[in-house]
XYZ file of N, CA and C in Angstrom:
522
model
N 43.735 -78.866 28.475
C 42.507 -78.195 28.923
C 42.898 -77.195 29.992
N 42.302 -76.045 29.901
C 42.557 -74.963 30.884
C 41.950 -75.376 32.197
N 42.802 -75.354 33.263
C 42.375 -75.791 34.577
C 41.257 -74.882 35.142
N 41.269 -73.647 34.720
C 40.262 -72.718 35.226
C 38.839 -73.082 34.831
N 38.656 -73.818 33.721
C 37.325 -74.187 33.231
C 36.665 -75.156 34.212
N 37.360 -76.264 34.604
C 36.718 -77.167 35.604
C 36.457 -76.485 36.925
N 37.384 -75.636 37.366
C 37.207 -74.925 38.633
C 36.020 -74.005 38.526
N 35.905 -73.336 37.440
C 34.750 -72.435 37.182
C 33.450 -73.245 37.181
N 33.468 -74.372 36.515
C 32.270 -75.244 36.476
C 31.877 -75.705 37.928
N 32.856 -76.031 38.683
C 32.557 -76.440 40.061
C 31.913 -75.340 40.850
N 32.410 -74.129 40.680
C 31.830 -72.999 41.381
C 30.422 -72.703 40.847
N 30.229 -72.915 39.588
C 28.883 -72.640 38.992
C 27.905 -73.717 39.528
N 28.361 -74.935 39.669
C 27.536 -76.003 40.245
C 27.141 -75.635 41.699
N 28.118 -75.193 42.455
C 27.867 -74.788 43.829
C 26.850 -73.653 43.875
N 27.054 -72.679 43.022
C 26.146 -71.575 42.956
C 24.751 -71.962 42.529
N 24.693 -72.933 41.621
C 23.348 -73.506 41.162
C 22.680 -74.211 42.299
N 23.416 -75.014 43.041
C 22.765 -75.696 44.192
C 22.319 -74.755 45.220
N 23.071 -73.695 45.480
C 22.612 -72.690 46.417
C 21.289 -72.080 45.962
N 21.209 -71.744 44.651
C 19.995 -71.202 44.079
C 18.826 -72.148 44.265
N 19.112 -73.447 43.995
C 18.089 -74.494 44.128
C 17.508 -74.516 45.574
N 18.492 -74.487 46.544
C 18.061 -74.491 47.977
C 17.156 -73.319 48.331
N 17.538 -72.143 47.792
C 16.780 -70.962 48.077
C 15.399 -71.028 47.419
N 15.381 -71.504 46.161
C 14.101 -71.659 45.450
C 13.222 -72.669 46.157
N 13.797 -73.740 46.644
C 13.071 -74.770 47.380
C 12.416 -74.170 48.625
N 13.170 -73.343 49.358
C 12.602 -72.676 50.534
C 11.453 -71.778 50.144
N 11.584 -71.052 49.081
C 10.531 -70.132 48.637
C 9.279 -70.961 48.210
N 9.511 -72.047 47.480
C 8.468 -72.907 47.024
C 7.692 -73.484 48.244
N 8.452 -73.965 49.228
C 7.824 -74.536 50.392
C 7.007 -73.483 51.136
N 7.526 -72.284 51.230
C 6.829 -71.229 51.836
C 5.509 -70.851 51.098
N 5.594 -70.909 49.733
C 4.413 -70.649 48.914
C 3.316 -71.723 49.144
N 3.795 -72.969 49.253
C 2.879 -74.077 49.539
C 2.207 -73.892 50.867
N 3.052 -73.554 51.903
C 2.521 -73.359 53.240
C 1.517 -72.220 53.245
N 1.903 -71.083 52.545
C 0.980 -69.964 52.521
C -0.367 -70.325 51.750
N -0.277 -71.075 50.704
C -1.469 -71.446 49.988
C -2.367 -72.362 50.821
N -1.775 -73.263 51.557
C -2.537 -74.145 52.414
C -3.069 -73.332 53.608
N -2.376 -72.305 54.019
C -2.798 -71.496 55.157
C -4.127 -70.832 54.921
N -4.365 -70.426 53.660
C -5.673 -69.828 53.274
C -6.829 -70.726 53.529
N -6.691 -71.982 53.089
C -7.756 -72.965 53.331
C -7.830 -73.360 54.797
N -6.616 -73.405 55.471
C -6.647 -73.772 56.906
C -7.381 -72.669 57.684
N -7.234 -71.399 57.285
C -7.969 -70.321 57.945
C -9.476 -70.533 57.815
N -9.916 -70.935 56.606
C -11.348 -71.152 56.416
C -11.787 -72.376 57.306
N -10.991 -73.450 57.331
C -11.403 -74.594 58.162
C -11.351 -74.239 59.648
N -10.396 -73.435 60.071
C -10.354 -73.015 61.462
C -11.585 -72.196 61.829
N -12.003 -71.339 60.925
C -13.224 -70.547 61.227
C -14.434 -71.452 61.340
N -14.510 -72.458 60.455
C -15.618 -73.406 60.510
C -15.572 -74.149 61.830
N -14.401 -74.502 62.293
C -14.285 -75.312 63.516
C -14.119 -74.420 64.774
N -13.940 -73.117 64.563
C -13.745 -72.199 65.689
C -12.404 -72.384 66.404
N -11.372 -72.901 65.670
C -10.068 -73.175 66.288
C -9.028 -72.258 65.641
N -8.012 -71.982 66.336
C -6.887 -71.198 65.794
C -5.683 -72.152 65.630
N -5.034 -72.069 64.498
C -3.910 -72.959 64.241
C -2.979 -72.385 63.263
N -1.687 -72.451 63.548
C -0.639 -71.990 62.645
C 0.303 -73.183 62.466
N 0.341 -73.759 61.234
C 1.179 -74.960 60.988
C 2.449 -74.602 60.327
N 3.533 -75.344 60.697
C 4.793 -75.255 60.033
C 4.751 -76.208 58.878
N 5.753 -76.123 58.017
C 5.804 -77.043 56.906
C 6.019 -78.474 57.374
N 6.847 -78.636 58.434
C 7.067 -79.961 59.050
C 5.752 -80.542 59.532
N 4.946 -79.729 60.150
C 3.650 -80.189 60.647
C 2.729 -80.557 59.509
N 2.754 -79.868 58.426
C 1.935 -80.166 57.250
C 2.397 -81.513 56.726
N 3.735 -81.788 56.728
C 4.207 -83.098 56.273
C 3.826 -84.231 57.233
N 3.829 -83.898 58.528
C 3.391 -84.950 59.514
C 1.919 -85.273 59.252
N 1.084 -84.259 59.028
C -0.330 -84.492 58.744
C -0.480 -85.354 57.482
N 0.339 -85.020 56.450
C 0.271 -85.801 55.199
C 0.735 -87.260 55.449
N 1.748 -87.445 56.262
C 2.196 -88.796 56.589
C 1.106 -89.597 57.271
N 0.369 -88.956 58.158
C -0.776 -89.643 58.827
C -1.808 -90.020 57.726
N -2.105 -89.125 56.881
C -3.067 -89.409 55.789
C -2.621 -90.559 54.869
N -1.335 -90.631 54.620
C -0.792 -91.684 53.769
C -0.757 -93.023 54.407
N -0.736 -93.072 55.751
C -0.506 -94.347 56.459
C -1.560 -94.656 57.550
N -2.665 -93.930 57.559
C -3.614 -94.169 58.651
C -4.218 -95.557 58.668
N -4.514 -96.116 59.764
C -4.198 -95.605 61.152
C -2.752 -95.802 61.452
N -2.190 -94.797 62.163
C -0.746 -94.819 62.399
C -0.518 -94.250 63.816
N 0.507 -94.759 64.493
C 0.781 -94.245 65.880
C 2.054 -93.304 65.811
N 2.283 -92.684 66.930
C 3.351 -91.649 67.078
C 4.690 -92.236 66.638
N 5.019 -93.448 67.184
C 6.324 -94.031 66.904
C 6.551 -94.258 65.385
N 5.470 -94.747 64.683
C 5.620 -95.027 63.270
C 5.729 -93.687 62.450
N 4.999 -92.687 62.906
C 5.103 -91.388 62.220
C 6.521 -90.840 62.348
N 7.091 -90.857 63.600
C 8.418 -90.347 63.861
C 9.468 -91.099 63.001
N 9.296 -92.427 62.844
C 10.237 -93.195 62.043
C 10.140 -92.845 60.623
N 8.919 -92.674 60.073
C 8.751 -92.410 58.682
C 9.220 -91.001 58.347
N 9.021 -90.061 59.249
C 9.366 -88.651 59.035
C 10.846 -88.310 59.454
N 11.487 -89.311 60.059
C 12.858 -89.123 60.550
C 12.894 -87.916 61.529
N 11.953 -87.927 62.476
C 11.925 -86.885 63.465
C 11.693 -87.470 64.845
N 11.545 -86.676 65.834
C 11.414 -87.189 67.219
C 9.960 -87.447 67.566
N 9.762 -88.373 68.576
C 8.371 -88.594 68.982
C 7.768 -87.370 69.675
N 8.537 -86.595 70.449
C 7.935 -85.374 71.031
C 7.466 -84.410 69.938
N 8.229 -84.239 68.885
C 7.813 -83.371 67.769
C 6.464 -83.840 67.196
N 6.375 -85.132 66.969
C 5.130 -85.694 66.403
C 3.959 -85.546 67.436
N 4.257 -85.755 68.677
C 3.204 -85.700 69.749
C 2.675 -84.266 69.809
N 3.545 -83.286 69.787
C 3.117 -81.851 69.782
C 2.239 -81.526 68.626
N 2.727 -81.982 67.449
C 1.963 -81.739 66.219
C 0.582 -82.383 66.266
N 0.512 -83.607 66.711
C -0.747 -84.325 66.798
C -1.676 -83.639 67.795
N -1.163 -83.097 68.872
C -1.975 -82.382 69.834
C -2.604 -81.118 69.144
N -1.824 -80.411 68.301
C -2.347 -79.266 67.586
C -3.431 -79.697 66.645
N -3.201 -80.802 65.905
C -4.139 -81.315 64.918
C -5.451 -81.741 65.592
N -5.371 -82.387 66.733
C -6.552 -82.821 67.448
C -7.363 -81.614 67.906
N -6.693 -80.603 68.437
C -7.407 -79.399 68.923
C -8.055 -78.654 67.786
N -7.439 -78.676 66.661
C -7.960 -77.952 65.512
C -9.011 -78.717 64.747
N -9.189 -80.007 65.075
C -10.169 -80.817 64.379
C -9.732 -81.424 63.068
N -8.438 -81.532 62.890
C -7.884 -82.148 61.682
C -7.593 -83.666 61.874
N -7.629 -84.107 63.144
C -7.181 -85.447 63.450
C -8.111 -85.997 64.537
N -8.245 -87.361 64.569
C -8.908 -87.986 65.658
C -8.162 -89.219 66.127
N -8.311 -89.529 67.384
C -7.658 -90.685 67.980
C -8.509 -91.912 67.800
N -7.811 -93.071 67.563
C -8.545 -94.359 67.524
C -7.669 -95.367 68.208
N -8.308 -96.493 68.477
C -7.541 -97.695 69.006
C -7.920 -98.857 68.163
N -7.000 -99.737 67.922
C -7.310 -100.957 67.161
C -7.990 -101.928 68.029
N -8.894 -102.696 67.450
C -9.687 -103.684 68.234
C -8.821 -104.718 68.983
N -7.646 -105.060 68.377
C -6.794 -106.017 69.030
C -5.769 -105.414 70.017
N -5.731 -104.072 70.156
C -4.757 -103.393 71.010
C -5.424 -102.136 71.556
N -6.074 -102.282 72.671
C -6.823 -101.149 73.264
C -5.887 -100.135 73.932
N -4.622 -100.504 74.107
C -3.704 -99.620 74.811
C -3.090 -98.569 73.903
N -2.693 -98.941 72.691
C -1.976 -98.057 71.779
C -2.943 -97.102 71.041
N -2.545 -95.830 70.995
C -3.340 -94.814 70.314
C -2.855 -94.680 68.868
N -3.834 -94.666 67.992
C -3.543 -94.424 66.535
C -4.303 -93.209 66.082
N -3.883 -92.653 65.003
C -4.473 -91.467 64.462
C -5.094 -91.642 63.054
N -6.155 -90.932 62.851
C -6.817 -90.887 61.552
C -7.157 -89.411 61.255
N -7.215 -89.060 59.997
C -7.613 -87.723 59.609
C -9.150 -87.559 59.660
N -9.584 -86.381 60.038
C -10.991 -86.049 59.962
C -11.217 -85.562 58.511
N -12.468 -85.247 58.140
C -12.699 -84.771 56.793
C -11.924 -83.421 56.527
N -11.787 -82.546 57.492
C -10.987 -81.337 57.310
C -9.516 -81.664 57.130
N -9.004 -82.661 57.903
C -7.612 -83.102 57.714
C -7.360 -83.750 56.362
N -8.387 -84.500 55.934
C -8.267 -85.130 54.599
C -8.231 -84.078 53.494
N -8.931 -82.977 53.656
C -8.915 -81.927 52.684
C -7.524 -81.312 52.604
N -6.921 -81.016 53.768
C -5.517 -80.463 53.751
C -4.545 -81.469 53.174
N -4.746 -82.706 53.491
C -3.877 -83.799 52.968
C -3.966 -83.828 51.442
N -5.204 -83.755 50.939
C -5.403 -83.788 49.488
C -4.745 -82.544 48.791
N -4.962 -81.373 49.364
C -4.364 -80.151 48.820
C -2.816 -80.251 48.779
N -2.235 -80.767 49.855
C -0.795 -80.949 49.964
C -0.326 -81.882 48.827
N -1.002 -82.972 48.631
C -0.600 -83.911 47.611
C -0.744 -83.358 46.204
N -1.767 -82.482 46.017
C -1.951 -81.860 44.685
C -0.790 -80.968 44.416
N -0.307 -80.223 45.378
C 0.823 -79.366 45.175
C 2.105 -80.192 44.833
N 2.279 -81.286 45.522
C 3.505 -82.172 45.230
C 3.383 -82.728 43.806
N 2.173 -83.149 43.391
C 2.003 -83.689 42.095
C 2.242 -82.661 40.981
N 1.805 -81.433 41.242
C 2.028 -80.354 40.299
C 3.520 -80.081 40.129
N 4.254 -80.052 41.262
C 5.728 -79.833 41.221
C 6.355 -80.964 40.493
N 5.968 -82.231 40.804
C 6.612 -83.423 40.145
C 6.301 -83.379 38.698
N 5.125 -83.043 38.250
C 4.762 -83.047 36.855
C 5.665 -81.975 36.097
N 5.752 -80.798 36.702
C 6.593 -79.760 36.053
C 8.049 -80.146 35.942
N 8.578 -80.785 37.033
C 9.966 -81.207 37.005
C 10.243 -82.275 35.935
N 9.311 -83.222 35.859
C 9.460 -84.296 34.836
C 9.423 -83.729 33.438
N 8.505 -82.787 33.219
C 8.435 -82.134 31.914
C 9.720 -81.413 31.627
N 10.270 -80.679 32.614
C 11.542 -79.965 32.409
C 12.635 -80.902 32.023
N 12.716 -82.079 32.668
C 13.805 -83.013 32.412
C 13.755 -83.670 31.048
N 12.627 -83.579 30.384
C 12.448 -84.129 29.021
C 13.450 -83.494 28.001
N 13.997 -82.385 28.310
C 14.892 -81.699 27.374
C 16.304 -82.345 27.349
N 16.588 -83.214 28.294
C 17.915 -83.793 28.442
C 17.954 -85.223 27.822
N 19.192 -85.594 27.334
C 19.385 -86.938 26.799
C 19.439 -87.936 27.929
N 19.295 -89.231 27.536
C 19.410 -90.289 28.588
C 20.794 -90.217 29.255
N 21.863 -89.983 28.496
C 23.188 -89.925 29.046
C 23.305 -88.747 30.050
N 22.736 -87.647 29.683
C 22.795 -86.455 30.630
C 21.959 -86.749 31.878
N 20.852 -87.411 31.747
C 20.023 -87.729 32.896
C 20.781 -88.716 33.813
N 21.383 -89.692 33.214
C 22.137 -90.652 34.033
C 23.261 -90.007 34.795
N 23.981 -89.095 34.105
C 24.999 -88.316 34.859
C 24.457 -87.495 35.974
N 23.331 -86.771 35.667
C 22.733 -85.941 36.688
C 22.243 -86.774 37.907
N 21.668 -87.941 37.577
C 21.219 -88.874 38.624
C 22.370 -89.280 39.549
N 23.528 -89.630 38.921
C 24.704 -89.955 39.664
C 25.253 -88.782 40.502
N 25.275 -87.665 39.874
C 25.809 -86.433 40.584
C 24.899 -86.138 41.797
N 23.584 -86.162 41.639
C 22.720 -85.866 42.782
C 22.765 -86.967 43.846
N 22.914 -88.231 43.430
C 23.050 -89.313 44.424
C 24.299 -89.085 45.214
N 25.455 -88.816 44.540
C 26.694 -88.548 45.238
C 26.654 -87.358 46.108
N 25.996 -86.268 45.661
C 25.843 -85.080 46.433
C 25.020 -85.340 47.690
N 23.971 -86.101 47.535
C 23.098 -86.410 48.667
C 23.889 -87.266 49.710
N 24.687 -88.252 49.227
C 25.511 -89.064 50.170
C 26.497 -88.135 50.861
N 27.153 -87.277 50.106
C 28.135 -86.359 50.696
C 27.498 -85.439 51.725
N 26.304 -84.941 51.390
C 25.610 -84.033 52.261
C 25.268 -84.711 53.600
N 24.830 -86.029 53.512
C 24.543 -86.759 54.721
C 25.804 -86.997 55.580
N 26.929 -87.204 54.883
C 28.168 -87.448 55.636
C 28.691 -86.267 56.326
N 28.388 -85.056 55.837
C 28.865 -83.847 56.524
C 27.806 -83.199 57.351
N 26.582 -83.770 57.346
C 25.479 -83.171 58.109
C 25.900 -83.090 59.578
N 25.654 -82.000 60.200
C 26.129 -81.847 61.557
C 27.442 -81.094 61.595
N 28.052 -80.932 60.426
C 29.340 -80.214 60.393
C 29.228 -78.797 60.771
N 27.998 -78.223 60.688
C 27.741 -76.871 61.091
C 28.062 -76.643 62.555
N 27.889 -77.683 63.381
C 28.196 -77.603 64.805
C 29.680 -77.332 64.984
N 30.491 -77.875 64.134
C 31.987 -77.676 64.236
C 32.352 -76.248 63.935
N 31.594 -75.615 63.056
C 31.868 -74.199 62.722
C 31.628 -73.257 63.894
N 30.738 -73.669 64.804
C 30.364 -72.820 65.900
C 31.308 -72.980 67.112
N 32.190 -73.957 67.061
C 33.117 -74.213 68.185
C 34.370 -73.427 68.039
């Protein structure tokens, strides 16, 4: 076997992954932009100004998926910091997408629930994810079970490798 073929395939895989990362960024921006239109309408209704990042949209969605939920639990589920969650929740509260509650057995701890406007954004966000999931699953129907098992293994290994080198960018800057 010509050694150049596997090397070429490796480079093509790397190029394909790079394309996927870029497409993912574009897709996420499209989702954020689509949600922004409805957020603008809700802001006008509530008289509030708000610009959400994609991370903040995912924090809002996490709250909707697990309400009532506190800052610590949100940070753990989102794998982010408590200050990031606290800042996001402050924005949501001010914009009218979130409300504070306390559980009857623990009056000290603050929990969050979505308001009707927050529930609407949560629902829109989930609809986008479901649409993407449906399209991807339909796309994967073209592959054999054997090909899918190999792809699953490849992506699992890539993900593990990515986690092991995460933070390596700091080394490049030294």
